[in-house]
Amino acid sequence: QVQLVESGGGLVQPGGSLRLSCAASGRIFSINNRAWYRQAPGKERELVASITRGGSTTYADSVKGRFIISRDNAKNTASLQMNSLKPEDTAVYYCYAGGARTRSSVRDYWGRGTQVTVSS
């Protein structure tokens, strides 16, 4: 079984920075895609950024130039560096691992989420 644990959320002032981290635990052989999603109150969950095993990245238009996604395949970790934060970035951020291969299965996993609040 694979578990994803996020860390790094919190309260930050507009213009500030936060770094989210996601650690995948379990007997994992590989993970295809890592991503971060977010869900603000009253809104649907949306993709923020994703990165393939080979390092190709995609970003939501709203975060391009401000957020950077990265991963460490050897450690099964993924991170999201968030800069120039805006109040509209306030949301619960979820870590995602797509195509996680273990001895018994290949499936997707979600973390429980970490709150990011951008406010003065």
Short mmCIF file of the N, C-alpha and C atoms (twelve columns), coordinates in Angstrom:
data_MODEL
# 
_entry.id   MODEL 
# 
loop_
_atom_site.group_PDB 
_atom_site.id 
_atom_site.type_symbol 
_atom_site.label_atom_id 
_atom_site.label_alt_id 
_atom_site.label_comp_id 
_atom_site.label_asym_id 
_atom_site.label_seq_id 
_atom_site.Cartn_x 
_atom_site.Cartn_y 
_atom_site.Cartn_z 
_atom_site.pdbx_PDB_model_num 
ATOM 1   N N  . GLN A 1   0.840   -1.181 0.000   1 
ATOM 2   C CA . GLN A 1   0.000   0.000  0.000   1 
ATOM 3   C C  . GLN A 1   0.885   1.245  0.000   1 
ATOM 4   N N  . VAL A 2   0.462   2.248  -0.743  1 
ATOM 5   C CA . VAL A 2   1.220   3.494  -0.851  1 
ATOM 6   C C  . VAL A 2   0.492   4.577  -0.082  1 
ATOM 7   N N  . GLN A 3   1.226   5.357  0.658   1 
ATOM 8   C CA . GLN A 3   0.662   6.518  1.348   1 
ATOM 9   C C  . GLN A 3   1.401   7.771  0.910   1 
ATOM 10  N N  . LEU A 4   0.632   8.846  0.719   1 
ATOM 11  C CA . LEU A 4   1.209   10.139 0.381   1 
ATOM 12  C C  . LEU A 4   0.982   11.092 1.549   1 
ATOM 13  N N  . VAL A 5   2.044   11.732 1.993   1 
ATOM 14  C CA . VAL A 5   1.941   12.652 3.114   1 
ATOM 15  C C  . VAL A 5   2.490   14.006 2.692   1 
ATOM 16  N N  . GLU A 6   1.612   15.024 2.759   1 
ATOM 17  C CA . GLU A 6   2.024   16.379 2.401   1 
ATOM 18  C C  . GLU A 6   2.512   17.133 3.626   1 
ATOM 19  N N  . SER A 7   3.365   18.101 3.385   1 
ATOM 20  C CA . SER A 7   3.816   18.994 4.445   1 
ATOM 21  C C  . SER A 7   4.171   20.342 3.825   1 
ATOM 22  N N  . GLY A 8   4.220   21.366 4.674   1 
ATOM 23  C CA . GLY A 8   4.679   22.670 4.212   1 
ATOM 24  C C  . GLY A 8   3.610   23.721 4.055   1 
ATOM 25  N N  . GLY A 9   2.351   23.360 4.255   1 
ATOM 26  C CA . GLY A 9   1.305   24.362 4.142   1 
ATOM 27  C C  . GLY A 9   1.328   25.323 5.317   1 
ATOM 28  N N  . GLY A 10  0.484   26.351 5.223   1 
ATOM 29  C CA . GLY A 10  0.422   27.310 6.308   1 
ATOM 30  C C  . GLY A 10  -0.138  28.639 5.865   1 
ATOM 31  N N  . LEU A 11  0.060   29.635 6.712   1 
ATOM 32  C CA . LEU A 11  -0.414  30.990 6.447   1 
ATOM 33  C C  . LEU A 11  0.763   31.847 5.982   1 
ATOM 34  N N  . VAL A 12  0.542   32.586 4.896   1 
ATOM 35  C CA . VAL A 12  1.602   33.436 4.357   1 
ATOM 36  C C  . VAL A 12  0.972   34.722 3.838   1 
ATOM 37  N N  . GLN A 13  1.716   35.792 3.881   1 
ATOM 38  C CA . GLN A 13  1.225   37.068 3.377   1 
ATOM 39  C C  . GLN A 13  1.308   37.116 1.851   1 
ATOM 40  N N  . PRO A 14  0.466   37.918 1.230   1 
ATOM 41  C CA . PRO A 14  0.572   38.078 -0.226  1 
ATOM 42  C C  . PRO A 14  1.980   38.482 -0.628  1 
ATOM 43  N N  . GLY A 15  2.457   37.851 -1.706  1 
ATOM 44  C CA . GLY A 15  3.820   38.090 -2.159  1 
ATOM 45  C C  . GLY A 15  4.842   37.158 -1.564  1 
ATOM 46  N N  . GLY A 16  4.425   36.399 -0.568  1 
ATOM 47  C CA . GLY A 16  5.337   35.487 0.092   1 
ATOM 48  C C  . GLY A 16  5.496   34.172 -0.646  1 
ATOM 49  N N  . SER A 17  6.253   33.259 -0.026  1 
ATOM 50  C CA . SER A 17  6.559   31.961 -0.625  1 
ATOM 51  C C  . SER A 17  6.295   30.840 0.359   1 
ATOM 52  N N  . LEU A 18  5.969   29.700 -0.187  1 
ATOM 53  C CA . LEU A 18  5.848   28.458 0.577   1 
ATOM 54  C C  . LEU A 18  6.361   27.326 -0.295  1 
ATOM 55  N N  . ARG A 19  6.825   26.293 0.361   1 
ATOM 56  C CA . ARG A 19  7.250   25.093 -0.351  1 
ATOM 57  C C  . ARG A 19  6.504   23.905 0.211   1 
ATOM 58  N N  . LEU A 20  5.751   23.233 -0.653  1 
ATOM 59  C CA . LEU A 20  5.038   22.026 -0.270  1 
ATOM 60  C C  . LEU A 20  5.863   20.802 -0.650  1 
ATOM 61  N N  . SER A 21  5.810   19.809 0.207   1 
ATOM 62  C CA . SER A 21  6.497   18.563 -0.072  1 
ATOM 63  C C  . SER A 21  5.520   17.398 0.079   1 
ATOM 64  N N  . CYS A 22  5.789   16.346 -0.674  1 
ATOM 65  C CA . CYS A 22  4.937   15.151 -0.634  1 
ATOM 66  C C  . CYS A 22  5.836   13.921 -0.653  1 
ATOM 67  N N  . ALA A 23  5.743   13.141 0.393   1 
ATOM 68  C CA . ALA A 23  6.533   11.923 0.497   1 
ATOM 69  C C  . ALA A 23  5.638   10.718 0.270   1 
ATOM 70  N N  . ALA A 24  6.057   9.844  -0.606  1 
ATOM 71  C CA . ALA A 24  5.324   8.599  -0.878  1 
ATOM 72  C C  . ALA A 24  6.023   7.473  -0.155  1 
ATOM 73  N N  . SER A 25  5.279   6.768  0.671   1 
ATOM 74  C CA . SER A 25  5.853   5.650  1.417   1 
ATOM 75  C C  . SER A 25  5.229   4.350  0.965   1 
ATOM 76  N N  . GLY A 26  5.937   3.273  1.175   1 
ATOM 77  C CA . GLY A 26  5.469   1.962  0.758   1 
ATOM 78  C C  . GLY A 26  6.515   1.317  -0.141  1 
ATOM 79  N N  . ARG A 27  6.245   0.076  -0.545  1 
ATOM 80  C CA . ARG A 27  7.192   -0.654 -1.385  1 
ATOM 81  C C  . ARG A 27  6.892   -0.300 -2.844  1 
ATOM 82  N N  . ILE A 28  7.414   0.843  -3.247  1 
ATOM 83  C CA . ILE A 28  7.119   1.410  -4.549  1 
ATOM 84  C C  . ILE A 28  8.244   1.129  -5.530  1 
ATOM 85  N N  . PHE A 29  7.866   0.606  -6.686  1 
ATOM 86  C CA . PHE A 29  8.872   0.401  -7.720  1 
ATOM 87  C C  . PHE A 29  9.074   1.670  -8.548  1 
ATOM 88  N N  . SER A 30  7.957   2.313  -8.892  1 
ATOM 89  C CA . SER A 30  8.051   3.540  -9.685  1 
ATOM 90  C C  . SER A 30  6.729   4.288  -9.633  1 
ATOM 91  N N  . ILE A 31  6.778   5.567  -9.964  1 
ATOM 92  C CA . ILE A 31  5.578   6.403  -10.072 1 
ATOM 93  C C  . ILE A 31  5.674   7.173  -11.375 1 
ATOM 94  N N  . ASN A 32  4.632   7.079  -12.201 1 
ATOM 95  C CA . ASN A 32  4.672   7.758  -13.497 1 
ATOM 96  C C  . ASN A 32  4.568   9.271  -13.336 1 
ATOM 97  N N  . ASN A 33  3.417   9.738  -12.947 1 
ATOM 98  C CA . ASN A 33  3.169   11.171 -12.868 1 
ATOM 99  C C  . ASN A 33  2.994   11.621 -11.423 1 
ATOM 100 N N  . ARG A 34  3.601   12.747 -11.098 1 
ATOM 101 C CA . ARG A 34  3.357   13.418 -9.831  1 
ATOM 102 C C  . ARG A 34  2.692   14.742 -10.128 1 
ATOM 103 N N  . ALA A 35  1.800   15.122 -9.265  1 
ATOM 104 C CA . ALA A 35  1.084   16.375 -9.508  1 
ATOM 105 C C  . ALA A 35  0.613   16.978 -8.194  1 
ATOM 106 N N  . TRP A 36  0.260   18.224 -8.267  1 
ATOM 107 C CA . TRP A 36  -0.396  18.939 -7.187  1 
ATOM 108 C C  . TRP A 36  -1.708  19.497 -7.708  1 
ATOM 109 N N  . TYR A 37  -2.747  19.257 -6.958  1 
ATOM 110 C CA . TYR A 37  -4.061  19.819 -7.229  1 
ATOM 111 C C  . TYR A 37  -4.429  20.721 -6.054  1 
ATOM 112 N N  . ARG A 38  -5.423  21.556 -6.261  1 
ATOM 113 C CA . ARG A 38  -5.915  22.367 -5.162  1 
ATOM 114 C C  . ARG A 38  -7.434  22.533 -5.273  1 
ATOM 115 N N  . GLN A 39  -8.034  22.770 -4.127  1 
ATOM 116 C CA . GLN A 39  -9.474  22.979 -4.083  1 
ATOM 117 C C  . GLN A 39  -9.786  24.102 -3.113  1 
ATOM 118 N N  . ALA A 40  -10.343 25.164 -3.638  1 
ATOM 119 C CA . ALA A 40  -10.759 26.289 -2.816  1 
ATOM 120 C C  . ALA A 40  -12.210 26.092 -2.388  1 
ATOM 121 N N  . PRO A 41  -12.639 26.720 -1.312  1 
ATOM 122 C CA . PRO A 41  -14.027 26.566 -0.854  1 
ATOM 123 C C  . PRO A 41  -15.021 26.908 -1.955  1 
ATOM 124 N N  . GLY A 42  -15.964 26.016 -2.170  1 
ATOM 125 C CA . GLY A 42  -16.994 26.260 -3.164  1 
ATOM 126 C C  . GLY A 42  -16.568 26.033 -4.593  1 
ATOM 127 N N  . LYS A 43  -15.347 25.567 -4.798  1 
ATOM 128 C CA . LYS A 43  -14.849 25.352 -6.158  1 
ATOM 129 C C  . LYS A 43  -14.453 23.905 -6.351  1 
ATOM 130 N N  . GLU A 44  -14.327 23.514 -7.619  1 
ATOM 131 C CA . GLU A 44  -13.890 22.164 -7.928  1 
ATOM 132 C C  . GLU A 44  -12.376 22.041 -7.766  1 
ATOM 133 N N  . ARG A 45  -11.944 20.828 -7.558  1 
ATOM 134 C CA . ARG A 45  -10.513 20.561 -7.492  1 
ATOM 135 C C  . ARG A 45  -9.904  20.807 -8.874  1 
ATOM 136 N N  . GLU A 46  -8.762  21.487 -8.892  1 
ATOM 137 C CA . GLU A 46  -8.119  21.813 -10.155 1 
ATOM 138 C C  . GLU A 46  -6.645  21.431 -10.129 1 
ATOM 139 N N  . LEU A 47  -6.134  21.110 -11.309 1 
ATOM 140 C CA . LEU A 47  -4.722  20.790 -11.447 1 
ATOM 141 C C  . LEU A 47  -3.905  22.076 -11.353 1 
ATOM 142 N N  . VAL A 48  -2.887  22.029 -10.515 1 
ATOM 143 C CA . VAL A 48  -1.973  23.159 -10.372 1 
ATOM 144 C C  . VAL A 48  -0.726  22.942 -11.219 1 
ATOM 145 N N  . ALA A 49  -0.117  21.772 -11.064 1 
ATOM 146 C CA . ALA A 49  1.111   21.469 -11.789 1 
ATOM 147 C C  . ALA A 49  1.314   19.974 -11.794 1 
ATOM 148 N N  . SER A 50  1.966   19.483 -12.840 1 
ATOM 149 C CA . SER A 50  2.277   18.060 -12.919 1 
ATOM 150 C C  . SER A 50  3.668   17.892 -13.514 1 
ATOM 151 N N  . ILE A 51  4.258   16.731 -13.221 1 
ATOM 152 C CA . ILE A 51  5.585   16.423 -13.745 1 
ATOM 153 C C  . ILE A 51  5.660   14.935 -14.015 1 
ATOM 154 N N  . THR A 52  6.158   14.599 -15.199 1 
ATOM 155 C CA . THR A 52  6.294   13.196 -15.558 1 
ATOM 156 C C  . THR A 52  7.563   12.610 -14.939 1 
ATOM 157 N N  . ARG A 53  7.695   11.312 -15.053 1 
ATOM 158 C CA . ARG A 53  8.883   10.643 -14.520 1 
ATOM 159 C C  . ARG A 53  10.154  11.175 -15.191 1 
ATOM 160 N N  . GLY A 54  10.005  11.568 -16.440 1 
ATOM 161 C CA . GLY A 54  11.150  12.101 -17.179 1 
ATOM 162 C C  . GLY A 54  11.428  13.573 -16.938 1 
ATOM 163 N N  . GLY A 55  10.518  14.229 -16.220 1 
ATOM 164 C CA . GLY A 55  10.762  15.620 -15.862 1 
ATOM 165 C C  . GLY A 55  9.996   16.654 -16.665 1 
ATOM 166 N N  . SER A 56  9.112   16.233 -17.561 1 
ATOM 167 C CA . SER A 56  8.300   17.198 -18.298 1 
ATOM 168 C C  . SER A 56  7.225   17.766 -17.387 1 
ATOM 169 N N  . THR A 57  7.047   19.073 -17.458 1 
ATOM 170 C CA . THR A 57  6.134   19.746 -16.535 1 
ATOM 171 C C  . THR A 57  5.002   20.454 -17.263 1 
ATOM 172 N N  . THR A 58  3.879   20.571 -16.591 1 
ATOM 173 C CA . THR A 58  2.765   21.391 -17.045 1 
ATOM 174 C C  . THR A 58  2.272   22.204 -15.863 1 
ATOM 175 N N  . TYR A 59  1.737   23.381 -16.153 1 
ATOM 176 C CA . TYR A 59  1.251   24.277 -15.107 1 
ATOM 177 C C  . TYR A 59  -0.081  24.886 -15.503 1 
ATOM 178 N N  . ALA A 60  -0.908  25.129 -14.506 1 
ATOM 179 C CA . ALA A 60  -2.113  25.907 -14.757 1 
ATOM 180 C C  . ALA A 60  -1.683  27.324 -15.132 1 
ATOM 181 N N  . ASP A 61  -2.463  27.952 -16.010 1 
ATOM 182 C CA . ASP A 61  -2.113  29.302 -16.443 1 
ATOM 183 C C  . ASP A 61  -1.989  30.265 -15.257 1 
ATOM 184 N N  . SER A 62  -2.795  30.047 -14.260 1 
ATOM 185 C CA . SER A 62  -2.830  30.959 -13.126 1 
ATOM 186 C C  . SER A 62  -1.572  30.921 -12.271 1 
ATOM 187 N N  . VAL A 63  -0.750  29.885 -12.425 1 
ATOM 188 C CA . VAL A 63  0.450   29.771 -11.591 1 
ATOM 189 C C  . VAL A 63  1.743   29.802 -12.397 1 
ATOM 190 N N  . LYS A 64  1.634   29.843 -13.705 1 
ATOM 191 C CA . LYS A 64  2.839   29.866 -14.544 1 
ATOM 192 C C  . LYS A 64  3.720   31.047 -14.183 1 
ATOM 193 N N  . GLY A 65  5.008   30.759 -14.062 1 
ATOM 194 C CA . GLY A 65  5.967   31.794 -13.707 1 
ATOM 195 C C  . GLY A 65  6.095   32.048 -12.217 1 
ATOM 196 N N  . ARG A 66  5.200   31.453 -11.437 1 
ATOM 197 C CA . ARG A 66  5.259   31.648 -9.973  1 
ATOM 198 C C  . ARG A 66  5.536   30.345 -9.224  1 
ATOM 199 N N  . PHE A 67  5.021   29.230 -9.725  1 
ATOM 200 C CA . PHE A 67  5.179   27.934 -9.048  1 
ATOM 201 C C  . PHE A 67  6.145   27.060 -9.838  1 
ATOM 202 N N  . ILE A 68  6.855   26.225 -9.106  1 
ATOM 203 C CA . ILE A 68  7.765   25.268 -9.726  1 
ATOM 204 C C  . ILE A 68  7.552   23.906 -9.084  1 
ATOM 205 N N  . ILE A 69  7.266   22.907 -9.923  1 
ATOM 206 C CA . ILE A 69  7.109   21.538 -9.435  1 
ATOM 207 C C  . ILE A 69  8.400   20.776 -9.693  1 
ATOM 208 N N  . SER A 70  8.749   19.911 -8.758  1 
ATOM 209 C CA . SER A 70  9.937   19.080 -8.925  1 
ATOM 210 C C  . SER A 70  9.686   17.726 -8.275  1 
ATOM 211 N N  . ARG A 71  10.552  16.773 -8.572  1 
ATOM 212 C CA . ARG A 71  10.436  15.439 -7.988  1 
ATOM 213 C C  . ARG A 71  11.805  14.813 -7.860  1 
ATOM 214 N N  . ASP A 72  11.882  13.885 -6.931  1 
ATOM 215 C CA . ASP A 72  13.086  13.080 -6.744  1 
ATOM 216 C C  . ASP A 72  12.652  11.632 -6.873  1 
ATOM 217 N N  . ASN A 73  12.941  11.019 -8.004  1 
ATOM 218 C CA . ASN A 73  12.468  9.656  -8.253  1 
ATOM 219 C C  . ASN A 73  13.091  8.645  -7.291  1 
ATOM 220 N N  . ALA A 74  14.306  8.852  -6.914  1 
ATOM 221 C CA . ALA A 74  14.983  7.919  -6.017  1 
ATOM 222 C C  . ALA A 74  14.355  7.931  -4.626  1 
ATOM 223 N N  . LYS A 75  13.896  9.104  -4.203  1 
ATOM 224 C CA . LYS A 75  13.314  9.241  -2.866  1 
ATOM 225 C C  . LYS A 75  11.792  9.191  -2.891  1 
ATOM 226 N N  . ASN A 76  11.206  9.130  -4.084  1 
ATOM 227 C CA . ASN A 76  9.740   9.123  -4.224  1 
ATOM 228 C C  . ASN A 76  9.098   10.345 -3.576  1 
ATOM 229 N N  . THR A 77  9.721   11.477 -3.773  1 
ATOM 230 C CA . THR A 77  9.177   12.729 -3.244  1 
ATOM 231 C C  . THR A 77  8.845   13.682 -4.378  1 
ATOM 232 N N  . ALA A 78  7.947   14.596 -4.091  1 
ATOM 233 C CA . ALA A 78  7.597   15.656 -5.027  1 
ATOM 234 C C  . ALA A 78  7.424   16.943 -4.236  1 
ATOM 235 N N  . SER A 79  7.729   18.055 -4.869  1 
ATOM 236 C CA . SER A 79  7.643   19.344 -4.184  1 
ATOM 237 C C  . SER A 79  6.995   20.380 -5.080  1 
ATOM 238 N N  . LEU A 80  6.466   21.393 -4.439  1 
ATOM 239 C CA . LEU A 80  5.889   22.519 -5.170  1 
ATOM 240 C C  . LEU A 80  6.396   23.798 -4.510  1 
ATOM 241 N N  . GLN A 81  7.250   24.512 -5.199  1 
ATOM 242 C CA . GLN A 81  7.728   25.795 -4.718  1 
ATOM 243 C C  . GLN A 81  6.766   26.866 -5.199  1 
ATOM 244 N N  . MET A 82  6.179   27.588 -4.273  1 
ATOM 245 C CA . MET A 82  5.168   28.587 -4.606  1 
ATOM 246 C C  . MET A 82  5.695   29.973 -4.237  1 
ATOM 247 N N  . ASN A 83  5.853   30.811 -5.229  1 
ATOM 248 C CA . ASN A 83  6.362   32.158 -5.032  1 
ATOM 249 C C  . ASN A 83  5.309   33.186 -5.422  1 
ATOM 250 N N  . SER A 84  5.511   34.407 -4.976  1 
ATOM 251 C CA . SER A 84  4.590   35.510 -5.305  1 
ATOM 252 C C  . SER A 84  3.141   35.109 -5.072  1 
ATOM 253 N N  . LEU A 85  2.907   34.556 -3.924  1 
ATOM 254 C CA . LEU A 85  1.575   34.031 -3.623  1 
ATOM 255 C C  . LEU A 85  0.533   35.134 -3.563  1 
ATOM 256 N N  . LYS A 86  -0.667  34.772 -4.006  1 
ATOM 257 C CA . LYS A 86  -1.792  35.700 -4.054  1 
ATOM 258 C C  . LYS A 86  -2.937  35.154 -3.208  1 
ATOM 259 N N  . PRO A 87  -3.829  36.014 -2.750  1 
ATOM 260 C CA . PRO A 87  -4.967  35.518 -1.966  1 
ATOM 261 C C  . PRO A 87  -5.766  34.447 -2.713  1 
ATOM 262 N N  . GLU A 88  -5.839  34.529 -4.016  1 
ATOM 263 C CA . GLU A 88  -6.587  33.530 -4.783  1 
ATOM 264 C C  . GLU A 88  -5.891  32.177 -4.848  1 
ATOM 265 N N  . ASP A 89  -4.683  32.080 -4.340  1 
ATOM 266 C CA . ASP A 89  -4.012  30.781 -4.231  1 
ATOM 267 C C  . ASP A 89  -4.453  30.023 -2.984  1 
ATOM 268 N N  . THR A 90  -5.238  30.654 -2.147  1 
ATOM 269 C CA . THR A 90  -5.727  30.012 -0.935  1 
ATOM 270 C C  . THR A 90  -6.578  28.809 -1.277  1 
ATOM 271 N N  . ALA A 91  -6.205  27.660 -0.728  1 
ATOM 272 C CA . ALA A 91  -6.898  26.399 -1.031  1 
ATOM 273 C C  . ALA A 91  -6.267  25.280 -0.228  1 
ATOM 274 N N  . VAL A 92  -6.921  24.145 -0.276  1 
ATOM 275 C CA . VAL A 92  -6.288  22.910 0.205   1 
ATOM 276 C C  . VAL A 92  -5.549  22.303 -0.980  1 
ATOM 277 N N  . TYR A 93  -4.287  22.014 -0.783  1 
ATOM 278 C CA . TYR A 93  -3.443  21.481 -1.842  1 
ATOM 279 C C  . TYR A 93  -3.253  19.974 -1.624  1 
ATOM 280 N N  . TYR A 94  -3.469  19.226 -2.689  1 
ATOM 281 C CA . TYR A 94  -3.403  17.766 -2.631  1 
ATOM 282 C C  . TYR A 94  -2.272  17.244 -3.503  1 
ATOM 283 N N  . CYS A 95  -1.562  16.325 -2.956  1 
ATOM 284 C CA . CYS A 95  -0.512  15.616 -3.693  1 
ATOM 285 C C  . CYS A 95  -1.137  14.427 -4.428  1 
ATOM 286 N N  . TYR A 96  -0.652  14.169 -5.622  1 
ATOM 287 C CA . TYR A 96  -1.167  13.079 -6.450  1 
ATOM 288 C C  . TYR A 96  -0.011  12.267 -7.013  1 
ATOM 289 N N  . ALA A 97  -0.177  10.973 -6.994  1 
ATOM 290 C CA . ALA A 97  0.802   10.069 -7.608  1 
ATOM 291 C C  . ALA A 97  0.057   9.177  -8.587  1 
ATOM 292 N N  . GLY A 98  0.352   9.334  -9.850  1 
ATOM 293 C CA . GLY A 98  -0.340  8.574  -10.888 1 
ATOM 294 C C  . GLY A 98  0.491   7.403  -11.387 1 
ATOM 295 N N  . GLY A 99  -0.132  6.251  -11.507 1 
ATOM 296 C CA . GLY A 99  0.575   5.082  -12.006 1 
ATOM 297 C C  . GLY A 99  1.663   4.611  -11.067 1 
ATOM 298 N N  . ALA A 100 1.340   4.550  -9.800  1 
ATOM 299 C CA . ALA A 100 2.307   4.060  -8.816  1 
ATOM 300 C C  . ALA A 100 2.346   2.539  -8.866  1 
ATOM 301 N N  . ARG A 101 3.522   2.028  -9.159  1 
ATOM 302 C CA . ARG A 101 3.676   0.574  -9.323  1 
ATOM 303 C C  . ARG A 101 4.252   -0.047 -8.058  1 
ATOM 304 N N  . THR A 102 3.510   -1.003 -7.513  1 
ATOM 305 C CA . THR A 102 4.017   -1.824 -6.413  1 
ATOM 306 C C  . THR A 102 4.063   -3.257 -6.898  1 
ATOM 307 N N  . ARG A 103 4.371   -4.185 -6.031  1 
ATOM 308 C CA . ARG A 103 4.433   -5.582 -6.444  1 
ATOM 309 C C  . ARG A 103 3.064   -6.089 -6.895  1 
ATOM 310 N N  . SER A 104 2.011   -5.568 -6.294  1 
ATOM 311 C CA . SER A 104 0.684   -6.124 -6.539  1 
ATOM 312 C C  . SER A 104 -0.205  -5.298 -7.446  1 
ATOM 313 N N  . SER A 105 0.145   -4.041 -7.710  1 
ATOM 314 C CA . SER A 105 -0.797  -3.209 -8.467  1 
ATOM 315 C C  . SER A 105 -0.116  -2.008 -9.094  1 
ATOM 316 N N  . VAL A 106 -0.861  -1.394 -10.003 1 
ATOM 317 C CA . VAL A 106 -0.503  -0.092 -10.549 1 
ATOM 318 C C  . VAL A 106 -1.740  0.779  -10.401 1 
ATOM 319 N N  . ARG A 107 -1.656  1.816  -9.615  1 
ATOM 320 C CA . ARG A 107 -2.843  2.642  -9.379  1 
ATOM 321 C C  . ARG A 107 -2.435  4.043  -8.976  1 
ATOM 322 N N  . ASP A 108 -3.477  4.871  -8.849  1 
ATOM 323 C CA . ASP A 108 -3.261  6.263  -8.478  1 
ATOM 324 C C  . ASP A 108 -3.527  6.462  -6.991  1 
ATOM 325 N N  . TYR A 109 -2.839  7.441  -6.413  1 
ATOM 326 C CA . TYR A 109 -3.001  7.736  -4.995  1 
ATOM 327 C C  . TYR A 109 -3.105  9.244  -4.778  1 
ATOM 328 N N  . TRP A 110 -3.808  9.584  -3.699  1 
ATOM 329 C CA . TRP A 110 -3.966  10.971 -3.286  1 
ATOM 330 C C  . TRP A 110 -3.517  11.146 -1.838  1 
ATOM 331 N N  . GLY A 111 -2.944  12.310 -1.562  1 
ATOM 332 C CA . GLY A 111 -2.688  12.687 -0.189  1 
ATOM 333 C C  . GLY A 111 -3.945  13.252 0.448   1 
ATOM 334 N N  . ARG A 112 -3.866  13.537 1.740   1 
ATOM 335 C CA . ARG A 112 -5.033  14.050 2.464   1 
ATOM 336 C C  . ARG A 112 -5.189  15.557 2.323   1 
ATOM 337 N N  . GLY A 113 -4.172  16.221 1.860   1 
ATOM 338 C CA . GLY A 113 -4.251  17.655 1.636   1 
ATOM 339 C C  . GLY A 113 -3.588  18.475 2.723   1 
ATOM 340 N N  . THR A 114 -3.112  19.656 2.324   1 
ATOM 341 C CA . THR A 114 -2.529  20.599 3.265   1 
ATOM 342 C C  . THR A 114 -3.064  21.998 2.939   1 
ATOM 343 N N  . GLN A 115 -3.436  22.715 3.983   1 
ATOM 344 C CA . GLN A 115 -4.063  24.022 3.783   1 
ATOM 345 C C  . GLN A 115 -3.008  25.083 3.508   1 
ATOM 346 N N  . VAL A 116 -3.253  25.875 2.473   1 
ATOM 347 C CA . VAL A 116 -2.441  27.057 2.182   1 
ATOM 348 C C  . VAL A 116 -3.360  28.272 2.235   1 
ATOM 349 N N  . THR A 117 -3.027  29.218 3.079   1 
ATOM 350 C CA . THR A 117 -3.825  30.436 3.211   1 
ATOM 351 C C  . THR A 117 -2.933  31.641 2.948   1 
ATOM 352 N N  . VAL A 118 -3.351  32.457 1.992   1 
ATOM 353 C CA . VAL A 118 -2.600  33.663 1.648   1 
ATOM 354 C C  . VAL A 118 -3.439  34.865 2.066   1 
ATOM 355 N N  . SER A 119 -2.979  35.536 3.105   1 
ATOM 356 C CA . SER A 119 -3.762  36.636 3.660   1 
ATOM 357 C C  . SER A 119 -2.863  37.585 4.437   1 
ATOM 358 N N  . SER A 120 -3.225  38.839 4.428   1 
ATOM 359 C CA . SER A 120 -2.486  39.818 5.220   1 
ATOM 360 C C  . SER A 120 -3.156  40.023 6.572   1 
# 
